[in-house]
CSV table of C-alpha atoms in Angstrom, one decimal:
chain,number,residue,atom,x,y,z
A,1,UNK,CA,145.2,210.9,60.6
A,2,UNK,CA,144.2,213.8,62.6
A,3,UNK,CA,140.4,213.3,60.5
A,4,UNK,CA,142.3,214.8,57.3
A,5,UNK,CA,141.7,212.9,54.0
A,6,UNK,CA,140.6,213.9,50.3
A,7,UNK,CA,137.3,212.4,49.7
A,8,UNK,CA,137.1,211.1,46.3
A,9,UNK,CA,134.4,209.2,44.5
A,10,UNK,CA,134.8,206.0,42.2
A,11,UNK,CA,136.2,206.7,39.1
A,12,UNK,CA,136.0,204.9,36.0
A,13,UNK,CA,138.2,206.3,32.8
A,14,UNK,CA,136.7,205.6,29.7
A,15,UNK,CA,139.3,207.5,27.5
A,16,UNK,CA,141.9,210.6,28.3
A,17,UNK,CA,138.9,212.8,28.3
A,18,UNK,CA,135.8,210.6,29.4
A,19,UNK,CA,135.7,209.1,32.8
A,20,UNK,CA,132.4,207.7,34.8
A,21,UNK,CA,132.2,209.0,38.0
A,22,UNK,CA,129.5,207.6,41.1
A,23,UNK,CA,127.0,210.0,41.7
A,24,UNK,CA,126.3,210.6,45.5
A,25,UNK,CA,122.2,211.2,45.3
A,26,UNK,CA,122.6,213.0,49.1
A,27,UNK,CA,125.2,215.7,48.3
A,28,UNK,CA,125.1,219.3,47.1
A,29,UNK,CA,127.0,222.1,46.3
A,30,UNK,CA,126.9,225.8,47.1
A,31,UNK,CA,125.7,226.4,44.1
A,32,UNK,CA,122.4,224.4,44.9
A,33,UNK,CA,122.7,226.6,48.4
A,34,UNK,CA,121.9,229.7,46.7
A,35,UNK,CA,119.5,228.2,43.9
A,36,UNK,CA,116.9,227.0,46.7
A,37,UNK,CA,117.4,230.5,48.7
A,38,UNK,CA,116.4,232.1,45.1
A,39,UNK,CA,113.7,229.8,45.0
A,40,UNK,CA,112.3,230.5,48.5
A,41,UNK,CA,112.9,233.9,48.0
A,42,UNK,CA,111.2,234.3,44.1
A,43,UNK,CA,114.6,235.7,43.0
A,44,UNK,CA,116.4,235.1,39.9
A,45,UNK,CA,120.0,235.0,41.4
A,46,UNK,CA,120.8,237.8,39.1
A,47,UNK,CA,120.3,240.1,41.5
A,48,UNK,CA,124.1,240.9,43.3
A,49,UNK,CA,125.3,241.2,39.6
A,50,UNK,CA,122.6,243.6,37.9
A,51,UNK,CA,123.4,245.5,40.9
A,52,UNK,CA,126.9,245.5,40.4
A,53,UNK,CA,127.0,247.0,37.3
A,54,UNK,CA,124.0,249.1,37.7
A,55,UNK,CA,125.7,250.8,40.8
A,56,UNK,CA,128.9,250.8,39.8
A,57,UNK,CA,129.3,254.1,38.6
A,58,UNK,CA,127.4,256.4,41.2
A,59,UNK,CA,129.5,254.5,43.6
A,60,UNK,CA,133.1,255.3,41.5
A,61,UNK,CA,132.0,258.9,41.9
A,62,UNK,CA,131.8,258.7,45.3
A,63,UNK,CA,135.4,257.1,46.3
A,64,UNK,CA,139.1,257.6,45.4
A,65,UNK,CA,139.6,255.0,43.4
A,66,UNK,CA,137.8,251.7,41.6
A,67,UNK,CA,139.4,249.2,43.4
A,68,UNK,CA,137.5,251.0,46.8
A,69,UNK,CA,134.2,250.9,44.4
A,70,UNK,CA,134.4,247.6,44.3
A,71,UNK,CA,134.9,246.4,47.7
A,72,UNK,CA,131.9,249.0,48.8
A,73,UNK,CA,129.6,247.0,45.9
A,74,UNK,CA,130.6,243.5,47.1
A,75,UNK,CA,129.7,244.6,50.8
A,76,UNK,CA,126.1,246.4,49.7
A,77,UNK,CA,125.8,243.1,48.0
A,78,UNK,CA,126.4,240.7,50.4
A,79,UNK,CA,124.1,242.7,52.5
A,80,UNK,CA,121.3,243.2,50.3
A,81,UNK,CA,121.0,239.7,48.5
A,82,UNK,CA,123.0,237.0,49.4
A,83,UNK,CA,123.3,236.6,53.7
A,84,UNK,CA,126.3,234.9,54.8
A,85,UNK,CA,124.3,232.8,56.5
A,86,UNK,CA,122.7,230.5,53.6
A,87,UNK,CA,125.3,227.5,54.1
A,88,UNK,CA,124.6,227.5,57.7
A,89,UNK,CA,120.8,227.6,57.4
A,90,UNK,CA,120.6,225.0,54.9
A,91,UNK,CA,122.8,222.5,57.1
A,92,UNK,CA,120.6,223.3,59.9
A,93,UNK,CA,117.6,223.0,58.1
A,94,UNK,CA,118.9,219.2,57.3
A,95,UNK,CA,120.3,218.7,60.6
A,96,UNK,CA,118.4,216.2,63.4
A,97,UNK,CA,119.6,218.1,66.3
A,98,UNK,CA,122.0,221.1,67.5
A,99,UNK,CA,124.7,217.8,68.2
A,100,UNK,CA,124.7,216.3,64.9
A,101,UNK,CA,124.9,220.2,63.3
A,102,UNK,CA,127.8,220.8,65.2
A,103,UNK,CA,129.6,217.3,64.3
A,104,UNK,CA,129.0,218.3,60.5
A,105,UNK,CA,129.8,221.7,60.6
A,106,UNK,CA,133.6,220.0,62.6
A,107,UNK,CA,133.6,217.5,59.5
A,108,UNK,CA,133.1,220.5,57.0
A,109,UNK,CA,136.1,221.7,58.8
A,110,UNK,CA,138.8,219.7,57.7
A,111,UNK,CA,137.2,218.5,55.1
A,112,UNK,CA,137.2,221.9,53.2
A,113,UNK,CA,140.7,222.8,54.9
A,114,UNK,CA,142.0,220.1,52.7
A,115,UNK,CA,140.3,221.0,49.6
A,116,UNK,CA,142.3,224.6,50.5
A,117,UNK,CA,145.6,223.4,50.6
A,118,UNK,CA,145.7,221.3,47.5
A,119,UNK,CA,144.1,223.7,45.3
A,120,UNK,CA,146.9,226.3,46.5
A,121,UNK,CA,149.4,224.2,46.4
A,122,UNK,CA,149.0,223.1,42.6
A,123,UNK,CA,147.7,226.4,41.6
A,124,UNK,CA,143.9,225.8,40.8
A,125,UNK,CA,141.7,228.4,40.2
A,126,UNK,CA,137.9,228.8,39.2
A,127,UNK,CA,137.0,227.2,42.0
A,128,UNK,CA,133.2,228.3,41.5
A,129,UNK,CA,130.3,227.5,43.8
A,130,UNK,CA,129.1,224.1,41.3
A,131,UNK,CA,132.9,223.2,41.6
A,132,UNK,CA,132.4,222.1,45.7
A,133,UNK,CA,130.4,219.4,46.1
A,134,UNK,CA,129.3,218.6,50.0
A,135,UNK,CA,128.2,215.2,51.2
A,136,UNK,CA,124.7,215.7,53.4
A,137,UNK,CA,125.8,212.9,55.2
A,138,UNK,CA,129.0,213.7,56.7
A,139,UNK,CA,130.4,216.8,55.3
A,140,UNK,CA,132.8,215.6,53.4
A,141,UNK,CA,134.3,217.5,50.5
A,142,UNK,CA,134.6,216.3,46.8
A,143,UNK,CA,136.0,218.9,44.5
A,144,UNK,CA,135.2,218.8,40.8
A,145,UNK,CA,138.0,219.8,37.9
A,146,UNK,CA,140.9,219.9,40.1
A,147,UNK,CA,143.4,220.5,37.8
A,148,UNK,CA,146.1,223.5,38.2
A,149,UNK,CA,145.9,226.5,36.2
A,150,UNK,CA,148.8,227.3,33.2
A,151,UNK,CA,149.1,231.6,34.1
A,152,UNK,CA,151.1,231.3,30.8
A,153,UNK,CA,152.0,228.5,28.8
A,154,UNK,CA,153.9,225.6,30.3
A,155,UNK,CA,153.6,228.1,34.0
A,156,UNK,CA,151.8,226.8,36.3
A,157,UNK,CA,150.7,229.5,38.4
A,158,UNK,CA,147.5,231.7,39.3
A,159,UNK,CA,146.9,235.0,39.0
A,160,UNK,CA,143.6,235.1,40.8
A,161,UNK,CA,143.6,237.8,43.9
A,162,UNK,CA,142.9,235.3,46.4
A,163,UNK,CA,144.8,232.0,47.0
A,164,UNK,CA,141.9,229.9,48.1
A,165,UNK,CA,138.0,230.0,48.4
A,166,UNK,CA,137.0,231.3,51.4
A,167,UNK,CA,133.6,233.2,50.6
A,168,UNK,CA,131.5,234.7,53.3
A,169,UNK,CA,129.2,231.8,53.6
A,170,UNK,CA,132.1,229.2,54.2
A,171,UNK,CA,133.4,231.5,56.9
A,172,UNK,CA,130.1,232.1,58.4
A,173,UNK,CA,129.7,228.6,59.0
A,174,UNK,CA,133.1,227.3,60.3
A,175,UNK,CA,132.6,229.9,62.5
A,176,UNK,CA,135.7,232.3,64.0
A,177,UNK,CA,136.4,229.2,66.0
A,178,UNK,CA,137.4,227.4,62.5
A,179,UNK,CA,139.0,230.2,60.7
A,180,UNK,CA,141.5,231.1,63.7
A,181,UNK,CA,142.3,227.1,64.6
A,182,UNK,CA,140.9,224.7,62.7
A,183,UNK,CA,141.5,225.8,59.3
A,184,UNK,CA,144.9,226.9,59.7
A,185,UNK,CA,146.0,224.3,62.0
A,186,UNK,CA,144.7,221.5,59.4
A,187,UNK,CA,146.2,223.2,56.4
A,188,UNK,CA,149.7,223.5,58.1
A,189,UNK,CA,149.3,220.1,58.9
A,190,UNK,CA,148.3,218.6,55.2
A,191,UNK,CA,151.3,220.7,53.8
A,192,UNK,CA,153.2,219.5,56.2
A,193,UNK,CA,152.4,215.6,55.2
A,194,UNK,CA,154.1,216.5,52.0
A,195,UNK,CA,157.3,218.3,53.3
A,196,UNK,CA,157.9,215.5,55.6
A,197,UNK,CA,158.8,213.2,52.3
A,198,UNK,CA,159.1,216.0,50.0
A,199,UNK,CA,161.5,213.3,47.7
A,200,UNK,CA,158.5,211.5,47.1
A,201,UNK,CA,156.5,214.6,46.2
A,202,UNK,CA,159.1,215.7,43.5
A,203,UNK,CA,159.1,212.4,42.3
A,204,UNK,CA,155.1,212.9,41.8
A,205,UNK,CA,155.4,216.0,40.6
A,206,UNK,CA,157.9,215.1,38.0
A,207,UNK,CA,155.0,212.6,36.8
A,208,UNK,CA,152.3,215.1,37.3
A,209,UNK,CA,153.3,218.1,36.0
A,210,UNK,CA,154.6,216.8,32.6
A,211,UNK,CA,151.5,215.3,32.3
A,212,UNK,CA,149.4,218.1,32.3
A,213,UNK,CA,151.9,220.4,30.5
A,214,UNK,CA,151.4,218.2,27.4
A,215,UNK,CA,147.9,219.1,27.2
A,216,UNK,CA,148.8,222.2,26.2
A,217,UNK,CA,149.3,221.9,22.1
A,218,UNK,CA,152.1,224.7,22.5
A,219,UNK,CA,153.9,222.5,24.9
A,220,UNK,CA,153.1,219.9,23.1
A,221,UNK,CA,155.3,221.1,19.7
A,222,UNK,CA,158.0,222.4,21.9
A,223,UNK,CA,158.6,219.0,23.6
A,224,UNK,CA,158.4,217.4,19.8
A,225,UNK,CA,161.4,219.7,19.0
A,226,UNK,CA,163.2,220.0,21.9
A,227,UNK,CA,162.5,217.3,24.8
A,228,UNK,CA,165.5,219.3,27.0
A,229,UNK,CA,163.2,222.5,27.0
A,230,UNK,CA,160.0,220.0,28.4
A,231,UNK,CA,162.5,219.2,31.2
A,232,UNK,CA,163.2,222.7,32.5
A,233,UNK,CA,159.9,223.5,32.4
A,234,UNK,CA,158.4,220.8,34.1
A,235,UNK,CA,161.2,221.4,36.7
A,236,UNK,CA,161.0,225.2,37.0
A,237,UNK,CA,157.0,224.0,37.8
A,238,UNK,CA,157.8,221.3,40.1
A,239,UNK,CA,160.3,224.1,42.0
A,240,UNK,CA,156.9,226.2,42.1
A,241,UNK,CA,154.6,223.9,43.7
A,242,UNK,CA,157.3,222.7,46.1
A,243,UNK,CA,157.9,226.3,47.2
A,244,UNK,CA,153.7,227.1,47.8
A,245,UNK,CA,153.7,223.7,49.5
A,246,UNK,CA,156.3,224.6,52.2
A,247,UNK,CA,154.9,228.7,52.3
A,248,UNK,CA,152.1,226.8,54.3
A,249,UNK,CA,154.8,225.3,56.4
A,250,UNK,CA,156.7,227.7,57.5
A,251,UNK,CA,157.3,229.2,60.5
A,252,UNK,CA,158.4,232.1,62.0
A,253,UNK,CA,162.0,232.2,63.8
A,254,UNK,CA,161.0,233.5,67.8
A,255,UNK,CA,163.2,236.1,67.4
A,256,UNK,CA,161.3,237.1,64.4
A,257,UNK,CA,158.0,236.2,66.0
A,258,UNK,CA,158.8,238.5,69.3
A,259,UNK,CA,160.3,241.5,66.8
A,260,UNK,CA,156.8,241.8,65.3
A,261,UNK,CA,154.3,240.7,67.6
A,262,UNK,CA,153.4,238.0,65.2
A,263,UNK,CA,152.0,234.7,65.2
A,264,UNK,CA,154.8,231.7,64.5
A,265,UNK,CA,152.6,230.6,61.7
A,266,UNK,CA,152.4,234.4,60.2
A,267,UNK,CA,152.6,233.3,56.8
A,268,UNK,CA,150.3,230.9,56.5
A,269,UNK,CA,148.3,233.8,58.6
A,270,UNK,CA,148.2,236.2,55.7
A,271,UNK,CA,147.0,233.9,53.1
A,272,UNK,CA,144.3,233.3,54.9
A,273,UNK,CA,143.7,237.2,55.3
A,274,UNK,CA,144.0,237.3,52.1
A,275,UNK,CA,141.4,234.7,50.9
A,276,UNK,CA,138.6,236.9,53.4
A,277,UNK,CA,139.9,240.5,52.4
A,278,UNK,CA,136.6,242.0,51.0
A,279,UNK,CA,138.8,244.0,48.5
A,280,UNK,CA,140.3,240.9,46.9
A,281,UNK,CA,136.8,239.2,46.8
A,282,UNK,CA,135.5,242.2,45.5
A,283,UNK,CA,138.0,241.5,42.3
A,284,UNK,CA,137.1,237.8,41.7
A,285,UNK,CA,134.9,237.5,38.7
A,286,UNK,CA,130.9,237.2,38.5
A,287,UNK,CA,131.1,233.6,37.4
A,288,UNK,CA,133.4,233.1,40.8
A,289,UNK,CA,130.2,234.1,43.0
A,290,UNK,CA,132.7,235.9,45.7
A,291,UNK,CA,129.6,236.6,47.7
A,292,UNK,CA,128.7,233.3,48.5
């Protein structure tokens, strides 16, 4: 509905930690994007970070505070080494005509919209450039590892600055046209999917969420102990999820809405401004790749 669905691949589970999964020979990731800009260019892709930490303190010297050092580093390095326009060359460079570019970049869209919302919703993070795998044929989005993140044991929450990926090169090419309607519109609407029969969502959670917490050999024990303690736990997490799933929901009272000159969707607003705030990008670790 809408064009919003997770793309997934055929899986084949071999054991609890060995599954075969079908290769797609004509997809790539951003990851490959930068390796073949590197290549063209005769760079090592070591650049932004040797730069990083080679300018880091001449730059600390010249601001009030480290947190301002490293938002001015991550803009001199987007600017220096890594353009936020090496998604949208590449596309274009594999595209038959301005049409068909535009029809994938739409696809790309929702596609990564929905990729957005789920890892937000069950908290997980890492999500680094090899992790977002891009069909060349139609721009759909298959996301490796999408497991949520335990902040603490048996918590599932993040602690990472920014809520979603949304690097310069993925806003470059969904265009201000996809980050002020597209994106939002498709997330609130994925989110809202699950609201709609949020019974059946708990009921998945419930299943989920214990699942993964006994991975965890702490968890583990505990449950062996005490089974009542694995029960509020995997509820407080359920609770958790449930409450980031309707964040992207909500929606402003009018009254509200005309008080502060807002947008009804305001919420779901500021995530977004706070996945493209160059001063939480500028926090995200190396292996993270916040400049592309």
């Amino acid at each position: 509905q809408r064009r919003l669905a997770l793309h997934l691949p055929t899986i084949v589970s071999l054991a609890p930690h060995i599954r075969l999964v079908k290769e797609q020979p004509r997809s790539f990731t951003l990851q490959d994007v930068y390796d073949e800009a590197n290549e063209r260019s005769g760079s090592s892709g070591l650049e932004p970070v040797l730069y990083f930490v080679d300018k880091m303190r001449d730059v600390a010297g010249q601001v009030p505070s480290a947190e301002e050092a490293n938002r001015v580093l991550f803009e001199q390095t987007c600017q220096r080494f890594v353009p936020s326009t090496l998604l949208s060359d590449n596309v274009r460079a594999h595209s038959s005509s301005p049409m068909a570019y535009w029809l994938y970049r739409e696809s790309f869209s929702f596609q990564v919209s929905v990729s957005m919302a789920l890892t937000y919703m069950i908290a997980s993070t890492q999500r680094t450039p090899a992790k977002l795998t891009i069909s060349r044929d139609d721009g759909s989005v298959c996301l490796t590892d999408l497991v949520p993140t335990q902040g603490s044991p048996g918590l599932i929450h993040s602690k990472e600055p920014v809520p979603f990926r949304l690097t310069p090169n993925i806003q470059a090419f969904v265009t201000e046209l996809g980050l002020e309607g597209i994106l939002p519109f498709a997330v609130h609407k994925v989110a809202d999917r699950f609201v709609s029969e949020e019974y059946l969502l708990r009921d998945f959670l419930d299943l989920y969420v214990t699942d993964e917490l006994l991975h965890m050999p702490s968890v583990k024990a505990l449950a062996a102990t005490n089974p009542q303690a694995l029960v509020e736990m995997c509820e407080r997490n359920v609770q958790l999820i449930t409450h980031r799933v309707k964040q992207l929901v909500e929606i402003l009272p009018a009254e509200k809405v005309r008080e502060l000159g807002a947008s009804p969707m305001q919420p779901l607003l500021q995530l977004f401004m706070q996945a493209v705030d160059p001063t939480n990008l500028a926090k995200m670790d190396f292996l993270w790749m916040p400049w592309l």
